[in-house]
Coordinates of N, CA, C and O in Angstrom, one line a residue:
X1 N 18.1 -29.1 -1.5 CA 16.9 -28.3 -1.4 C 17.0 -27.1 -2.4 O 17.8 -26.4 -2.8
X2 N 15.5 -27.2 -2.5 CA 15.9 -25.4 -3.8 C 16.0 -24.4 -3.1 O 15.4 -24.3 -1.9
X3 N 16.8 -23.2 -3.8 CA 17.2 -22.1 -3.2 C 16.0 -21.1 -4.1 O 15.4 -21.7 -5.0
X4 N 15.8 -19.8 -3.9 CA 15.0 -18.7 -4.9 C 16.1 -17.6 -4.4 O 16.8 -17.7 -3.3
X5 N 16.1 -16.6 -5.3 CA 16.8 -15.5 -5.3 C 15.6 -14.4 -4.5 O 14.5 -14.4 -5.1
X6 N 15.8 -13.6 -3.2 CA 15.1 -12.2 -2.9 C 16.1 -11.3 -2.6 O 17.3 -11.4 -2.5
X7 N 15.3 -10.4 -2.4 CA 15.6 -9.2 -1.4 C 15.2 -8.9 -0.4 O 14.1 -9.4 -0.3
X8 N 15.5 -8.2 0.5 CA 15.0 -7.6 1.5 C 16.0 -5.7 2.0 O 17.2 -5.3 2.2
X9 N 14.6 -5.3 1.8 CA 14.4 -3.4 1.7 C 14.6 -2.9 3.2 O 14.6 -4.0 3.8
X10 N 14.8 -2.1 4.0 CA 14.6 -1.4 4.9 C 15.3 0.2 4.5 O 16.2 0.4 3.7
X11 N 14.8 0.8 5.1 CA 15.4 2.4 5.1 C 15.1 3.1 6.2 O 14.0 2.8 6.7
X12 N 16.2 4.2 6.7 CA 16.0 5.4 7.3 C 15.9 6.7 6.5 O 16.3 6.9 5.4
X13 N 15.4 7.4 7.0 CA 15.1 8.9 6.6 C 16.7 9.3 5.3 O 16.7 9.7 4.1
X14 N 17.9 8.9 6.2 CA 19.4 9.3 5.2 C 20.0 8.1 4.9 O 21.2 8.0 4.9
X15 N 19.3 7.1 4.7 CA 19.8 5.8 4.7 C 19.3 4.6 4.0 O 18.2 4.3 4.5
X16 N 19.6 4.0 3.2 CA 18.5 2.5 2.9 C 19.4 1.8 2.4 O 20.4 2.3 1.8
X17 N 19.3 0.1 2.5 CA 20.0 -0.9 2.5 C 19.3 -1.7 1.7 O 18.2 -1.6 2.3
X18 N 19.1 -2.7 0.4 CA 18.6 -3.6 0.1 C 19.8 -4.9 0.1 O 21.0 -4.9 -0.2
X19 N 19.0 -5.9 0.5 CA 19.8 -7.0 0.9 C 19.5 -8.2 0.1 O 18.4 -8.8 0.2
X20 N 20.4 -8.7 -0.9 CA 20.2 -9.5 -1.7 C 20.3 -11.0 -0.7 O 21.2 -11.2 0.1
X21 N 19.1 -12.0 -1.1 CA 19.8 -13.3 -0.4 C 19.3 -14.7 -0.8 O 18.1 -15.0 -1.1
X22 N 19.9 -15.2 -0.9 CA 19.1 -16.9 -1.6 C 18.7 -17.7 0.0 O 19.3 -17.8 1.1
X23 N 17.9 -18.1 -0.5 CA 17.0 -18.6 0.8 C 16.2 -19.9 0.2 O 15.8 -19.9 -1.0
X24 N 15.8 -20.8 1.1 CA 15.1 -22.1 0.6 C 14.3 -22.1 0.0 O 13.7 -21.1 0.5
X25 N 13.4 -22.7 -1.0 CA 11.7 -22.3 -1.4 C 11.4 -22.8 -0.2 O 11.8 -23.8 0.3
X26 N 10.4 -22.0 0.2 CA 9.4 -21.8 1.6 C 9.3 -21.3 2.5 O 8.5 -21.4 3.4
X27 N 10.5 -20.5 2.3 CA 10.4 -19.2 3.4 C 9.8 -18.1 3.5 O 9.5 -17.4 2.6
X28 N 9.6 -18.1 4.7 CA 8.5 -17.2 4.6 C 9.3 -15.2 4.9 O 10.4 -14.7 5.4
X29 N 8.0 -14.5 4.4 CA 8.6 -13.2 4.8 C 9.4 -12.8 6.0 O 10.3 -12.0 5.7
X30 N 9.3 -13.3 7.3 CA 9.4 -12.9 8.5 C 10.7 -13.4 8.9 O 11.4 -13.0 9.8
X31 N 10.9 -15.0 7.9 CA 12.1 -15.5 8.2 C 13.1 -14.9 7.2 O 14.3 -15.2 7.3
X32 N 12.7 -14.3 6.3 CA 14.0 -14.0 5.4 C 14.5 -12.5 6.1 O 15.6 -12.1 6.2
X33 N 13.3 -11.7 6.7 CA 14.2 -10.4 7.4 C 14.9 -11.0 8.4 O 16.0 -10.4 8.7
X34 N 14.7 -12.1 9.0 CA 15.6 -12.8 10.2 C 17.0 -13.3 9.7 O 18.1 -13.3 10.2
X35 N 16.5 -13.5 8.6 CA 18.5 -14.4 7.6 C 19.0 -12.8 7.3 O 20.0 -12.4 7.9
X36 N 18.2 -11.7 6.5 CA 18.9 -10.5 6.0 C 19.9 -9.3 7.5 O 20.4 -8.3 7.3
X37 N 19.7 -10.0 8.9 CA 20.9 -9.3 9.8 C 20.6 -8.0 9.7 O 21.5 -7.1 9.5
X38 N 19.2 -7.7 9.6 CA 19.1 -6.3 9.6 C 20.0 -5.1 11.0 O 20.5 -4.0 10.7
X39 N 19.9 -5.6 12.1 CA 20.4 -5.4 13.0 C 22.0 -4.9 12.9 O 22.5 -3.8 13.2
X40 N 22.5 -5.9 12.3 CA 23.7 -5.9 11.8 C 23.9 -4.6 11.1 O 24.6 -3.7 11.6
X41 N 23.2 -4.4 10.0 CA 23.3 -3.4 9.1 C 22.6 -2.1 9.8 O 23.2 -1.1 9.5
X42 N 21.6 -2.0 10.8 CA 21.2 -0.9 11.5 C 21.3 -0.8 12.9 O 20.4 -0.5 13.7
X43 N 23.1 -1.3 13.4 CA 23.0 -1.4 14.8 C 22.3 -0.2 15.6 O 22.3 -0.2 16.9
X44 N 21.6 1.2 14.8 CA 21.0 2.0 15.6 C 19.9 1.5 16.0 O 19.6 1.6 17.2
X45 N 19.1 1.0 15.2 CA 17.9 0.9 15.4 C 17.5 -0.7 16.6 O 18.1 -1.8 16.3
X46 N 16.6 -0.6 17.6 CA 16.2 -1.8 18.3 C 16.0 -2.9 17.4 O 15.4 -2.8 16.3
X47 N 16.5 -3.8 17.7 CA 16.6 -5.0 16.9 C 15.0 -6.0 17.1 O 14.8 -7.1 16.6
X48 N 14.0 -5.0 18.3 CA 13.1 -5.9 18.3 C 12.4 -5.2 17.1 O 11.7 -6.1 16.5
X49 N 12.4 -3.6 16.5 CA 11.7 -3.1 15.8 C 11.6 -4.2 14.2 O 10.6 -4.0 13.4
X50 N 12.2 -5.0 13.9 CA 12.2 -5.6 12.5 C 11.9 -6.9 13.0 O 11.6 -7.6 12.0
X51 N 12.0 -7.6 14.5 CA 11.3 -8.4 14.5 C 9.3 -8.6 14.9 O 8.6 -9.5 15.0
X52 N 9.2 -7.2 14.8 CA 7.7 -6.7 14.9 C 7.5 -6.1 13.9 O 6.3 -6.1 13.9
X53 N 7.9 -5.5 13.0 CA 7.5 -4.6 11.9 C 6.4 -4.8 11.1 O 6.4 -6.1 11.1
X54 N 5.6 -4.4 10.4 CA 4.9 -4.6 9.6 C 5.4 -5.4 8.0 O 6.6 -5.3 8.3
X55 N 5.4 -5.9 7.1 CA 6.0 -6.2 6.0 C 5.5 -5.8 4.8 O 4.6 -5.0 4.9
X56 N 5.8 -6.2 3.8 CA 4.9 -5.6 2.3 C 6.1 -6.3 1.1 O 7.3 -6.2 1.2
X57 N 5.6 -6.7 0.7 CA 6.4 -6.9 -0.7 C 5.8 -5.9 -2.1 O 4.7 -5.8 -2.6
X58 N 6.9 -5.2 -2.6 CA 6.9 -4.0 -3.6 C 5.7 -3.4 -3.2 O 4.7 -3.5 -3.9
X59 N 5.6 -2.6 -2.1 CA 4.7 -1.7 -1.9 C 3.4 -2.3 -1.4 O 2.8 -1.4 -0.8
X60 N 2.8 -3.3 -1.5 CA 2.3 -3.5 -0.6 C 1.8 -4.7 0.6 O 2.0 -5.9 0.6
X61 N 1.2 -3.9 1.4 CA 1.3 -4.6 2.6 C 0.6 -5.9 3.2 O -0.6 -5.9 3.4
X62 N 1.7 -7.1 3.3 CA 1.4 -8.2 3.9 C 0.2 -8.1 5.1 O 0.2 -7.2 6.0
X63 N -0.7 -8.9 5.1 CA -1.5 -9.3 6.0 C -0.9 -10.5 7.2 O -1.4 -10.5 8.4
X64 N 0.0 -11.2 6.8 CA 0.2 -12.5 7.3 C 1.8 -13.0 7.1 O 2.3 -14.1 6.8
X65 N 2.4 -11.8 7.6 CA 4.0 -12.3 6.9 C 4.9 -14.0 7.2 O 5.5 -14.8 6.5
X66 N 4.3 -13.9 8.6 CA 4.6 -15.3 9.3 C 4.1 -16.1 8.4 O 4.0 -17.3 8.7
X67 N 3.7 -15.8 7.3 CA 2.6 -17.6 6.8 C 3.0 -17.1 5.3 O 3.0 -18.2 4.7
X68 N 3.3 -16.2 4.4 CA 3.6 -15.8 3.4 C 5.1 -16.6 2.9 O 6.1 -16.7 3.5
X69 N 4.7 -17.3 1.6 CA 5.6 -17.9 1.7 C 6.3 -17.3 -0.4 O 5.8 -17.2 -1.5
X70 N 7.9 -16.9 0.4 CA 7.8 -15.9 -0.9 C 8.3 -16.5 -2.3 O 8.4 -17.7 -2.4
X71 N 8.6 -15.8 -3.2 CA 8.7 -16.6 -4.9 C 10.0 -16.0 -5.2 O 10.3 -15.0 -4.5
X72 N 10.6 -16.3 -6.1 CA 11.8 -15.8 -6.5 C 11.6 -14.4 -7.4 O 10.8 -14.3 -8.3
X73 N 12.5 -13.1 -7.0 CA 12.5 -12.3 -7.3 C 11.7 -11.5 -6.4 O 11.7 -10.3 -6.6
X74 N 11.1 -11.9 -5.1 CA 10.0 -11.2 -4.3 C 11.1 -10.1 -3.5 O 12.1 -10.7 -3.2
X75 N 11.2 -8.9 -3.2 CA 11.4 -7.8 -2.7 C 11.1 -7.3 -1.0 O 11.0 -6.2 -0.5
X76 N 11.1 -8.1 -0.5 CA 10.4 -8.0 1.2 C 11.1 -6.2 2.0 O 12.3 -5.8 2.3
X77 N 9.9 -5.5 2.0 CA 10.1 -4.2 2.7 C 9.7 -4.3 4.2 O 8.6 -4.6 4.8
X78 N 10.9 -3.8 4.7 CA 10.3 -3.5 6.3 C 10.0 -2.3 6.1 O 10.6 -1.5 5.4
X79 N 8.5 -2.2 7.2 CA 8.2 -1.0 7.1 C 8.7 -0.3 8.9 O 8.9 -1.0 9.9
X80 N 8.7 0.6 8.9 CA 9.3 1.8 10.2 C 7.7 2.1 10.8 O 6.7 2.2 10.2
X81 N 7.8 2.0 12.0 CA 6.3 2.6 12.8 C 6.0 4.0 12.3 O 6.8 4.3 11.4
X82 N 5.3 4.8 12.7 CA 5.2 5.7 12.3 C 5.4 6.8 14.1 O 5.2 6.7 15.3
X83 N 5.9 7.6 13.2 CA 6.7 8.7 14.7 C 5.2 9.5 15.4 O 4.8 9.6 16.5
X84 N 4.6 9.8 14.1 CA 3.6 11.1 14.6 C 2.4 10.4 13.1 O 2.7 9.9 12.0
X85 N 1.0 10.6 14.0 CA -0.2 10.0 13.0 C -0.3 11.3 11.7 O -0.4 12.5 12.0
X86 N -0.2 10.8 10.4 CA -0.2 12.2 9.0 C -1.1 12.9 9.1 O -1.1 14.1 8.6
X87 N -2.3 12.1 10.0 CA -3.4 13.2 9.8 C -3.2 14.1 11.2 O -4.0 15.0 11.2
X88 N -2.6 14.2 12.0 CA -1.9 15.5 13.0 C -1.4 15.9 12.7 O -1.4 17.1 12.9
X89 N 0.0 15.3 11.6 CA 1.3 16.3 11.1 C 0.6 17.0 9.6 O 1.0 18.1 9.2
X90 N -0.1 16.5 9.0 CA -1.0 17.9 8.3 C -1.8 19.1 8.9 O -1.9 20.3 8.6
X91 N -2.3 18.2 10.3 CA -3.2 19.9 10.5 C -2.1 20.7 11.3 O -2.1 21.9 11.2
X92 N -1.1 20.2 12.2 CA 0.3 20.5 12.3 C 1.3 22.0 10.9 O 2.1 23.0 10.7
X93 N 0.8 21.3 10.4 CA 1.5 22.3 9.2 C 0.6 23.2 8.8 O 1.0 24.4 8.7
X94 N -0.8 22.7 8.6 CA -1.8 23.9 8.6 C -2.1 25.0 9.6 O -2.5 26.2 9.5
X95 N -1.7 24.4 10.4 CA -1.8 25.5 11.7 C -0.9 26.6 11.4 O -1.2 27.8 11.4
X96 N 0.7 26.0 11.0 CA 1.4 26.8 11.3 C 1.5 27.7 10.3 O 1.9 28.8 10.4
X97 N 1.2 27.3 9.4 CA 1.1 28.4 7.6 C -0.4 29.7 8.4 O -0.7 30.7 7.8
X98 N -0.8 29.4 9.5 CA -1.9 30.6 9.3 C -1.5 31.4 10.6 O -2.1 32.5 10.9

């Protein structure tokens, strides 16, 4: 069977891992963060979080990762939820500058 060359991205705030991996042609986004053991590499983090995550290849964001089927040299980023909504932690900061 053919193989393609990716990656797969995740990061923390003091931390990021890219994960080189050959995988079959036809895999999809969702199954190559499943082969890259993210868990493995971020035993802090809940291991359900990258099985739910949002996805994006180089910036941007997959619609359909389950069905995305990737090409060689593709880049697969997990993306992190977000802690606090930007538009609170701006007026958050604005507040506090006055």
């Amino acid at each position: 069977m053919a193989e393609i060359d990716i990656e797969v991205a995740f990061a923390l705030p003091g931390r990021q891992r890219i994960i080189p991996l050959r995988v079959p042609l036809g895999t999809s986004a969702r199954q190559a963060v499943a082969l890259a053991d993210l868990p493995g590499h971020f035993p802090e983090v809940d291991p359900a979080t990258f099985a739910e995550a949002d996805l994006g290849l180089f910036g941007r964001r997959l619609r359909e990762p389950d069905a995305h089927r990737l090409r060689a040299g593709d880049r697969v980023e997990v993306y992190r939820p977000l802690i606090i909504d930007p538009k609170a932690a701006r007026q958050a900061r604005a507040a506090a500058r006055r």
